[in-house]
Coordinates of C-alpha atoms and ligand atoms in Angstrom, one line a residue:
M418 CA 76.5 131.9 80.5
S419 CA 73.3 130.4 79.6
E420 CA 70.9 132.2 81.8
E421 CA 69.0 135.5 81.4
F422 CA 68.9 137.7 84.5
F423 CA 66.0 139.8 85.5
W424 CA 68.1 143.0 85.7
W425 CA 69.2 142.8 82.1
T426 CA 67.7 145.5 79.8
D427 CA 65.4 144.4 76.9
S428 CA 68.3 145.1 74.5
Q429 CA 70.6 142.9 76.5
K430 CA 68.1 140.1 76.5
A431 CA 67.6 140.5 72.8
I432 CA 71.3 140.3 72.0
Y433 CA 71.5 137.2 74.2
K434 CA 69.0 135.4 72.0
D435 CA 70.5 136.8 68.8
V436 CA 74.1 135.8 69.5
R437 CA 73.1 132.4 70.8
Q438 CA 71.4 131.7 67.5
F439 CA 74.4 133.0 65.6
V440 CA 76.7 130.7 67.5
E441 CA 74.4 127.6 67.0
E442 CA 74.4 128.3 63.3
N443 CA 78.2 128.6 63.1
L444 CA 79.4 125.9 65.5
E445 CA 80.2 123.5 62.7
E446 CA 82.3 126.1 60.8
A447 CA 84.2 126.9 64.0
E448 CA 85.0 123.2 64.5
E449 CA 86.5 123.1 61.0
Y450 CA 88.9 125.9 61.6
F451 CA 89.8 124.3 64.9
W452 CA 90.6 121.0 63.3
N453 CA 92.5 122.6 60.4
T454 CA 94.3 124.9 62.9
K455 CA 93.4 127.9 60.7
F456 CA 92.7 131.4 61.9
P457 CA 88.9 131.8 61.4
W458 CA 89.0 135.0 59.3
P459 CA 85.6 134.3 57.5
L460 CA 83.9 133.7 60.8
V461 CA 85.5 136.7 62.4
K462 CA 84.1 138.8 59.4
K463 CA 80.7 137.3 60.0
V464 CA 80.9 138.4 63.7
A465 CA 81.9 141.8 62.6
K466 CA 79.0 142.0 60.1
K467 CA 76.6 141.2 63.0
G468 CA 78.0 144.2 64.8
Y469 CA 79.0 142.2 67.9
F470 CA 82.4 143.9 68.1
G471 CA 80.6 147.1 68.9
V472 CA 78.6 145.6 71.8
G473 CA 80.3 147.8 74.4
V474 CA 80.8 150.8 72.1
P475 CA 78.4 153.8 72.5
K476 CA 75.8 154.2 69.8
E477 CA 77.2 157.6 68.6
Y478 CA 80.4 155.8 67.5
G479 CA 78.5 153.0 65.7
G480 CA 78.2 150.5 68.6
L481 CA 75.3 148.8 70.3
E482 CA 76.0 150.4 73.7
L483 CA 75.2 147.4 75.8
G484 CA 77.9 147.9 78.3
A485 CA 79.9 145.3 80.3
T486 CA 76.8 143.1 80.7
G487 CA 76.3 143.0 76.9
S488 CA 80.0 142.4 76.4
C489 CA 79.9 139.4 78.8
I490 CA 76.8 138.0 77.0
V491 CA 78.5 138.1 73.6
A492 CA 81.9 136.9 74.9
A493 CA 80.3 134.0 76.7
Q494 CA 78.6 132.8 73.5
L495 CA 81.4 133.6 71.1
G496 CA 83.7 131.6 73.4
R497 CA 81.8 128.5 72.1
L498 CA 83.3 129.3 68.6
Y499 CA 86.8 128.3 69.6
A500 CA 89.3 131.0 68.5
V501 CA 86.6 133.6 67.8
G502 CA 85.8 134.2 71.4
H503 CA 89.4 135.1 72.3
V504 CA 89.9 137.3 69.3
F505 CA 86.7 139.1 70.0
T506 CA 87.5 139.8 73.6
V507 CA 91.1 140.9 73.0
S508 CA 90.0 143.1 70.2
M509 CA 87.6 144.9 72.5
L510 CA 90.0 145.0 75.3
A511 CA 92.6 146.7 73.1
G512 CA 91.3 150.2 73.7
L513 CA 87.6 150.2 74.3
E514 CA 87.5 151.0 78.1
Q515 CA 90.7 152.9 77.8
L516 CA 89.4 155.2 75.1
L517 CA 86.0 155.6 76.7
R518 CA 87.6 156.8 79.9
F519 CA 90.8 158.6 78.7
G520 CA 90.5 159.3 75.0
T521 CA 89.8 162.7 73.6
D522 CA 86.8 163.3 71.4
E523 CA 88.9 163.2 68.3
Q524 CA 90.5 159.9 69.3
K525 CA 87.2 158.4 70.1
K526 CA 85.9 159.4 66.7
V527 CA 88.9 157.7 65.0
W528 CA 89.1 154.4 66.9
L529 CA 85.8 153.6 68.5
P530 CA 84.0 153.1 65.1
K531 CA 86.9 150.9 64.1
I532 CA 86.5 148.8 67.2
A533 CA 82.7 148.6 66.6
E534 CA 83.1 147.6 63.0
G535 CA 85.5 144.8 63.8
E536 CA 87.0 145.1 60.3
E537 CA 90.4 145.5 62.0
L538 CA 91.3 143.4 65.1
G539 CA 93.0 144.9 68.1
A540 CA 95.7 143.5 70.5
L541 CA 96.5 144.5 74.0
C542 CA 100.2 144.8 74.8
I543 CA 101.3 144.9 78.4
T544 CA 103.6 141.9 78.9
E545 CA 107.3 142.1 78.1
P546 CA 110.4 140.1 78.9
F547 CA 110.9 142.0 82.1
A548 CA 107.2 142.8 82.9
G549 CA 104.9 139.9 83.7
S550 CA 102.9 140.0 86.9
D551 CA 104.9 143.2 87.7
A552 CA 103.2 145.0 84.9
A553 CA 104.7 148.3 85.8
N554 CA 108.2 147.1 85.1
V555 CA 108.0 148.0 81.3
F556 CA 111.2 148.5 79.5
T557 CA 109.6 149.4 76.1
S558 CA 110.4 153.1 75.9
A559 CA 108.7 156.1 74.3
I560 CA 110.8 159.2 73.8
K561 CA 109.2 162.4 72.6
E562 CA 110.8 164.0 69.5
G563 CA 108.9 167.1 68.3
D564 CA 105.3 166.0 67.7
E565 CA 106.2 162.4 67.6
W566 CA 107.0 159.6 70.0
V567 CA 109.8 157.1 69.2
L568 CA 109.2 153.6 70.5
N569 CA 111.8 150.9 71.2
G570 CA 111.4 147.6 72.9
K571 CA 109.6 144.2 72.8
K572 CA 106.2 143.0 74.0
R573 CA 105.5 139.3 74.4
F574 CA 102.6 136.8 74.8
I575 CA 100.4 139.1 72.7
T576 CA 97.1 137.5 71.7
G577 CA 96.2 138.3 68.2
A578 CA 99.8 139.2 67.3
G579 CA 100.2 139.5 63.5
V580 CA 96.5 139.3 62.7
S581 CA 95.7 142.5 64.5
D582 CA 95.9 146.0 63.0
R583 CA 95.7 148.0 66.3
Y584 CA 98.1 147.5 69.2
F585 CA 97.2 149.2 72.5
I586 CA 100.6 149.4 74.3
Y587 CA 102.1 150.7 77.5
A588 CA 105.5 152.3 77.4
K589 CA 108.0 153.9 79.8
T590 CA 108.1 157.6 79.3
S591 CA 110.3 158.5 82.3
D592 CA 113.3 157.0 84.3
D593 CA 112.7 159.2 87.3
K594 CA 112.8 157.0 90.4
A595 CA 110.3 159.1 92.3
L596 CA 107.8 159.0 89.5
R597 CA 108.2 155.2 89.2
K598 CA 107.4 154.8 92.8
Q599 CA 104.0 156.5 92.1
Y600 CA 103.6 154.6 88.9
G601 CA 103.9 157.8 87.0
H602 CA 106.5 156.5 84.5
I603 CA 104.1 154.8 82.1
T604 CA 102.1 156.2 79.2
A605 CA 99.5 154.4 76.9
F606 CA 99.7 154.5 73.1
M607 CA 97.9 153.1 70.1
V608 CA 100.2 151.7 67.4
E609 CA 99.0 150.7 64.0
K610 CA 100.4 147.8 62.0
G611 CA 102.5 149.0 59.1
R612 CA 104.5 151.6 60.8
P613 CA 108.2 151.4 59.9
G614 CA 110.2 149.5 62.4
F615 CA 107.2 147.7 63.9
S616 CA 107.5 143.9 63.3
L617 CA 106.3 140.5 64.4
E618 CA 109.0 138.5 66.1
K619 CA 107.6 135.1 67.0
I620 CA 104.4 133.1 67.3
N621 CA 104.2 130.9 70.4
P622 CA 103.3 127.2 70.2
L623 CA 100.9 127.0 73.2
I624 CA 99.1 124.4 75.4
G625 CA 95.8 125.9 74.1
F626 CA 94.4 128.9 72.1
D627 CA 94.7 126.4 69.3
N628 CA 94.1 128.6 66.3
V629 CA 94.7 132.0 67.8
P630 CA 98.1 133.5 67.2
N631 CA 99.9 134.6 70.3
G632 CA 103.4 136.1 70.0
Y633 CA 106.2 138.6 70.3
I634 CA 106.3 142.0 68.7
D635 CA 109.2 144.4 68.2
F636 CA 109.4 148.2 68.2
D637 CA 112.6 149.4 66.5
H638 CA 112.5 153.2 66.5
V639 CA 108.8 153.2 65.6
R640 CA 107.5 156.7 65.2
I641 CA 103.9 157.5 66.1
P642 CA 102.2 160.9 66.3
D643 CA 101.4 162.4 69.7
F644 CA 97.7 162.0 68.6
N645 CA 98.2 158.2 69.3
R646 CA 98.9 158.9 73.0
I647 CA 95.9 157.8 75.1
G648 CA 95.6 159.8 78.3
A649 CA 98.1 162.1 79.8
V650 CA 101.9 161.5 79.8
G651 CA 102.6 159.4 82.9
N652 CA 99.0 158.4 83.4
G653 CA 99.4 155.0 81.7
W654 CA 99.0 153.0 84.9
N655 CA 95.6 154.4 85.5
V656 CA 94.6 153.8 81.9
M657 CA 95.8 150.2 82.3
M658 CA 93.9 149.7 85.6
A659 CA 90.7 151.1 84.1
G660 CA 91.0 148.5 81.3
L661 CA 92.0 145.7 83.5
N662 CA 88.7 145.3 85.5
F663 CA 86.9 145.0 82.2
E664 CA 89.5 142.7 80.8
R665 CA 89.4 140.3 83.7
L666 CA 85.7 140.1 83.6
I667 CA 85.3 139.6 79.9
G668 CA 88.3 137.2 79.7
A669 CA 86.6 135.2 82.4
A670 CA 83.1 135.3 80.8
V671 CA 84.5 133.6 77.7
F672 CA 84.6 130.3 79.5
S673 CA 81.0 130.0 80.5
G674 CA 79.5 129.2 77.1
L675 CA 82.0 126.4 76.7
V676 CA 81.0 125.0 80.1
E677 CA 77.4 125.1 79.1
D678 CA 78.3 122.9 76.1
V679 CA 80.1 120.5 78.3
I680 CA 77.2 120.1 80.7
N681 CA 75.0 119.4 77.7
L682 CA 77.5 116.8 76.5
L683 CA 77.7 115.2 79.9
F684 CA 73.9 114.6 80.0
H685 CA 74.0 113.3 76.5
F686 CA 76.9 111.0 77.0
T687 CA 76.1 109.5 80.4
K688 CA 72.6 108.6 79.3
R689 CA 74.1 106.6 76.4
R690 CA 77.1 105.0 77.9
V691 CA 76.4 101.6 79.6
Q692 CA 78.7 99.9 82.0
F693 CA 77.9 97.1 84.4
R694 CA 74.5 96.9 82.6
R695 CA 73.5 100.4 83.6
T696 CA 73.8 103.7 81.9
I697 CA 76.5 105.5 83.8
N698 CA 74.2 108.4 84.8
Q699 CA 72.7 106.1 87.3
F700 CA 75.9 105.9 89.3
P701 CA 75.8 108.4 92.3
G702 CA 79.4 109.4 91.8
I703 CA 78.6 110.5 88.2
Q704 CA 75.5 112.4 89.3
E705 CA 77.4 114.1 92.1
K706 CA 80.2 115.3 89.8
I707 CA 77.6 116.7 87.3
A708 CA 75.8 118.4 90.1
E709 CA 79.0 120.0 91.3
I710 CA 79.8 121.1 87.7
I711 CA 76.4 122.8 87.4
A712 CA 76.7 124.5 90.8
K713 CA 80.1 125.9 89.9
A714 CA 78.9 127.1 86.5
K715 CA 75.9 128.8 88.0
V716 CA 78.0 130.5 90.7
C717 CA 80.4 131.8 88.0
T718 CA 77.6 133.1 85.8
L719 CA 75.8 134.9 88.6
Y720 CA 79.0 136.4 90.0
S721 CA 80.2 137.6 86.6
Y722 CA 76.9 139.4 85.8
H723 CA 76.9 141.0 89.3
C724 CA 80.4 142.3 88.5
A725 CA 79.3 143.5 85.0
K726 CA 76.4 145.4 86.5
L727 CA 78.8 147.1 88.9
I728 CA 80.9 148.3 86.0
D729 CA 77.8 149.4 84.0
D730 CA 76.7 151.4 87.0
G731 CA 80.0 153.3 86.9
G732 CA 81.8 151.5 89.6
E733 CA 85.5 150.3 89.7
P734 CA 84.9 146.8 91.0
M735 CA 88.5 145.7 91.3
V736 CA 87.9 143.1 94.0
E737 CA 84.8 141.7 92.2
A738 CA 86.6 141.6 88.8
S739 CA 89.5 139.7 90.4
I740 CA 87.1 137.3 92.1
A741 CA 85.2 136.8 88.8
K742 CA 88.5 136.1 87.0
M743 CA 89.8 133.8 89.7
I744 CA 86.6 131.6 90.1
N745 CA 85.7 131.5 86.4
T746 CA 89.2 130.1 85.5
E747 CA 89.7 127.9 88.6
Y748 CA 86.2 126.4 88.3
A749 CA 86.6 126.0 84.5
R750 CA 89.7 123.9 85.2
D751 CA 88.0 121.9 87.9
I752 CA 84.9 121.4 85.7
A753 CA 87.0 120.2 82.8
L754 CA 88.9 117.7 85.0
K755 CA 85.6 116.4 86.4
A756 CA 84.1 116.2 82.9
I757 CA 87.1 114.2 81.6
Q758 CA 86.7 111.8 84.5
I759 CA 83.1 111.3 83.7
L760 CA 83.8 110.8 80.0
G761 CA 86.6 108.3 80.7
G762 CA 89.0 107.7 77.8
D763 CA 86.8 109.5 75.3
G764 CA 87.2 112.7 77.5
L765 CA 90.9 112.6 76.8
T766 CA 90.5 112.7 73.1
K767 CA 90.2 115.9 71.0
F768 CA 86.9 114.6 69.6
L769 CA 85.2 115.9 72.7
P770 CA 85.5 119.5 74.1
A771 CA 86.5 118.7 77.7
E772 CA 90.2 118.5 77.1
R773 CA 90.2 121.8 75.3
I774 CA 88.5 123.5 78.2
L775 CA 91.1 122.1 80.5
R776 CA 93.9 123.6 78.3
E777 CA 92.1 126.9 77.9
A778 CA 91.3 127.1 81.6
K779 CA 94.9 126.6 82.5
I780 CA 95.8 129.6 80.3
G781 CA 93.0 131.5 81.9
E782 CA 94.6 131.0 85.3
I783 CA 97.7 132.8 84.0
V784 CA 96.6 135.5 81.5
A785 CA 95.4 138.9 82.6
G786 CA 97.0 138.5 86.0
T787 CA 97.7 135.1 87.5
T788 CA 95.4 133.6 90.2
E789 CA 98.1 134.5 92.8
V790 CA 97.9 138.1 91.6
Q791 CA 94.1 138.1 91.8
K792 CA 94.3 136.9 95.4
M793 CA 96.9 139.5 96.2
I794 CA 94.5 142.2 94.9
I795 CA 91.5 140.7 96.7
Y796 CA 93.4 140.6 100.0
R797 CA 95.0 144.0 99.8
F798 CA 91.8 145.9 98.9
C799 CA 89.7 144.0 101.4
A800 CA 92.2 144.6 104.1
M801 CA 91.6 148.3 103.7
L802 CA 87.8 148.1 103.6
P803 CA 86.0 149.6 106.7
S804 CA 83.4 146.8 106.5
Y805 CA 86.1 144.2 107.2
N806 CA 87.8 146.4 109.9
K807 CA 85.0 147.0 112.4
P808 CA 86.1 147.0 116.0
M809 CA 85.7 143.5 117.6
R810 CA 86.7 144.4 121.2
M811 CA 86.0 141.7 123.8
R812 CA 85.4 142.6 127.4
W813 CA 85.4 140.4 130.5
N814 CA 81.8 139.7 131.6
D815 CA 81.6 138.7 135.2
E816 CA 78.0 137.4 134.9
V817 CA 78.9 134.7 132.3
N818 CA 82.5 134.6 133.5
A819 CA 83.9 134.8 130.0
P820 CA 85.1 137.3 127.5
I821 CA 82.4 138.4 125.1
I822 CA 82.2 140.9 122.2
S823 CA 81.0 144.1 123.8
R824 CA 80.4 147.7 123.2
K825 CA 80.7 148.6 126.9
E826 CA 83.4 150.9 128.1
S827 CA 86.5 149.4 129.6
Q828 CA 86.7 149.0 133.4
F829 CA 89.9 151.0 133.3
K830 CA 88.3 154.1 131.6
G831 CA 88.7 157.2 133.7
L832 CA 91.8 156.0 135.6
D833 CA 94.9 158.2 135.6
V834 CA 97.2 157.4 132.6
T835 CA 100.1 156.2 134.6
E836 CA 102.7 153.4 133.9
E837 CA 101.0 151.2 136.5
N838 CA 97.5 151.6 135.1
V839 CA 98.6 151.3 131.4
L840 CA 100.4 148.0 132.4
K841 CA 97.1 146.9 134.0
V842 CA 95.2 147.5 130.8
I843 CA 97.7 145.5 128.8
S844 CA 97.9 142.7 131.3
H845 CA 94.2 142.5 131.6
D846 CA 94.1 141.9 127.9
Y847 CA 96.0 138.7 128.4
K848 CA 93.0 137.3 130.3
I849 CA 90.9 138.0 127.3
N850 CA 93.2 137.5 124.3
P851 CA 96.2 135.4 125.7
G852 CA 97.9 135.1 122.3
L853 CA 97.3 138.6 120.9
Y854 CA 99.0 141.9 121.1
M855 CA 97.1 145.2 121.5
T856 CA 97.3 148.2 119.2
P857 CA 98.2 151.5 120.8
D858 CA 94.7 152.6 119.9
D859 CA 93.2 149.6 121.7
V860 CA 95.0 150.7 124.9
R861 CA 93.9 154.3 124.3
E862 CA 90.3 153.3 123.9
D863 CA 90.5 151.5 127.2
I864 CA 92.2 154.1 129.4
G865 CA 92.3 157.3 127.4
G866 CA 95.3 159.7 127.2
S867 CA 97.1 161.1 124.3
R868 CA 99.0 159.0 121.7
S869 CA 102.3 160.7 122.6
E870 CA 101.7 160.2 126.3
L871 CA 101.0 156.5 125.8
R872 CA 104.0 156.1 123.5
K873 CA 106.3 157.4 126.2
I874 CA 104.8 155.0 128.8
F875 CA 105.1 152.1 126.4
E876 CA 108.8 152.8 126.0
Q877 CA 109.3 153.1 129.8
L878 CA 107.5 149.8 130.3
E879 CA 109.5 148.1 127.6
E880 CA 112.8 149.3 129.3
Q881 CA 111.6 147.6 132.5
K882 CA 110.9 144.5 130.4
L883 CA 107.3 144.6 131.5
I884 CA 105.9 144.7 128.0
V885 CA 107.1 143.7 124.5
I886 CA 106.7 146.3 121.7
H887 CA 106.3 145.1 118.1
R888 CA 107.5 147.9 115.8
D889 CA 106.6 148.3 112.1
R890 CA 109.1 148.7 109.3
S891 CA 109.5 152.4 110.0
G892 CA 110.2 151.8 113.7
K893 CA 106.8 153.0 115.0
T894 CA 105.1 151.2 117.8
A895 CA 102.5 149.0 116.1
L896 CA 101.6 146.5 118.9
V897 CA 102.2 145.9 122.6
K898 CA 101.9 142.9 124.9
A899 CA 102.6 142.2 128.5
T900 CA 105.6 140.0 129.4
Y901 CA 105.4 137.3 132.2
E902 CA 107.0 139.9 134.6
G903 CA 104.4 142.5 133.5
L904 CA 101.5 140.1 134.1
Q905 CA 102.9 139.3 137.6
K906 CA 103.3 143.0 138.5
S907 CA 99.8 143.9 137.5
F908 CA 97.6 141.2 139.1
P909 CA 97.9 138.2 141.3
K910 CA 98.0 134.8 139.6
E911 CA 94.3 134.0 140.5
Y912 CA 93.3 137.0 138.4
Y913 CA 94.2 135.1 135.2
Q914 CA 92.8 131.7 136.3
W915 CA 89.7 130.2 134.7
F916 CA 88.2 126.8 135.1
P917 CA 84.9 125.3 133.7
A918 CA 82.2 124.7 136.4
W919 CA 82.6 120.9 136.1
Y920 CA 86.3 121.0 136.9
E921 CA 87.1 119.5 140.4
N922 CA 88.6 121.8 143.0
A923 CA 90.7 118.8 144.1
D924 CA 92.4 118.8 140.7
K925 CA 93.5 122.4 140.8
F926 CA 97.0 123.3 142.0
Ligands
FAD1270 C1 98.1 132.4 76.1 C2 98.5 133.7 76.7 C3 97.9 134.9 76.2 C4 98.3 136.1 76.7 N1 97.8 137.3 76.1 C5 98.3 138.4 76.5 C6 98.0 139.6 75.8 O1 97.2 139.6 74.9 N2 98.6 140.8 76.2 C7 99.5 140.9 77.2 O2 100.0 141.9 77.5 N3 99.9 139.7 77.9 C8 99.3 138.5 77.5 N4 99.7 137.4 78.2 C9 100.7 137.5 79.3 C10 100.1 137.2 80.6 O3 99.2 138.2 81.0 C11 101.3 136.9 81.6 O4 101.8 135.7 81.2 C12 100.8 136.9 83.0 O5 100.5 138.2 83.5 C13 101.9 136.4 84.0 O6 103.1 136.9 83.7 P1 104.4 136.0 83.5 O7 104.1 135.0 82.5 O8 105.6 136.9 83.2 O9 104.6 135.2 84.9 P2 105.4 135.8 86.1 O10 104.9 137.2 86.5 O11 106.8 135.7 85.9 O12 104.9 134.8 87.3 C14 105.5 133.5 87.5 C15 104.9 133.0 88.8 O13 105.2 133.9 89.9 C16 104.0 134.2 90.5 N5 104.0 135.5 91.1 C17 104.5 136.6 90.5 N6 104.4 137.7 91.3 C18 103.8 137.3 92.4 C19 103.4 137.9 93.6 N7 103.6 139.2 93.9 N8 102.9 137.1 94.6 C20 102.7 135.8 94.4 N9 103.0 135.1 93.3 C21 103.6 135.9 92.3 C22 102.9 134.1 89.5 O14 101.6 133.9 90.0 C23 103.4 132.9 88.7 O15 103.0 131.7 89.4 C24 99.3 136.2 77.7 C25 99.8 135.0 78.2 C26 99.4 133.8 77.7 C27 100.1 132.5 78.2

């Protein structure tokens, strides 16, 4: 994310300049760890010394208090330092938002300064053998024994496994079926490395995240004090959700600095590569691809900071965080593919960063909720929003002889609510929306009457096969539509006919 935005505070603008310079100074060192596939501990310590791990931590706990916007700024730049970006984001995600919203004062005093210092890394542990996209299906159990909790189970795909000291985990604290239905069976805990029974099981060989360990951890009768429980017992789902908006946003932001480097590389490369006696930047196809890359990068940047601002203003932008996550990762994959195409064979080598972005972007499309899951969230939440559910009733307009969106009352309003008139309302709707059903409330809006009165009439009309009722899963009448017989009974054929003015009478039959 290479642009400053006018709504950033002076401190956010200042950290942007500061972290950019830090990254420029350390790019070469990061490259060396990447090539040697070594975890970049010395570089991580330098990041900690700069105080960047505390970017989102309040000042009273030793942080910089620059919010989600500041966290995005730092993540975007540190993403250019290979493994460092991922370790940085995950370490913040392992408790920051969750503690800020659900931690007690004592818990904040213990862990927030640790997050801010960055001396210890953190890992976020949701995923398990049984729980992937269905994150509520955790089997790792926490059973209370006196003042302690005893943990048993496994977590997998944990970024920073092994190198982290703090593990923010979600465990099942109840098997009650009713509680599970309300997501009340999960509780959040902080587990420190070194507790007896807590071990590292496996490190995954992955398509990307080259020098970041990602693996499985095992809890075998691990005892932790009740102090390590974050939020109320059974409130883990809310704790997880609070952290997830932030996680999706920051996890997405980490790509944008990399993309900026690729755009730089593309200008550099295409001005120096000659084919058919021309530098390849003169080919319209190359220019078009670079233009598309820039446009996508800018859309991602703008959208991410819009989402960050919503979080900083105290919002819960679930839809926006999902969109940010989805477009940042999808676009990053597309940008990487286009960049490789522009770079030709060189783009496929590890000597240039395009292939790495492709591998990381693919991971991005799966971690922290797959793209499919983001789409599910976007759809489900938007389907409930009043702004997308405004009435769009169409009424027949005799003057223009067509159905148009109208706020006028229905021509049937005021008629007696009888079988005959209700059928007329439903049949008339065929003239306007031949393929659609009406909701019971649509019918009620047109003719009036009570819901129960109409329900009885619908059932009577259905019995006579004059309408079809579409029922929801619970058996309730959800939609109604006139049958052929119903249409015939209500109006003569001519009522439904419609021809454009140019159509010859002679051709009608
Ligand atoms: C490199 C890497 C780092 C990770 N880091 C962490 C970490 O630090 N902490 C952590 O807890 N987890 C981490 N994960 C786990 C990651 O969040 C999960 O892999 C991810 O949520 C998907 O779960 P899954 O792999 O079990 O896939 P599944 O949930 O089994 O999904 C398989 C396929 O089914 C689709 N699918 C599932 N449900 C639906 C649905 N309802 N509608 C439509 N399609 C659906 C998915 O989109 C996907 O295409 C990491 C994973 C990787 C690869």
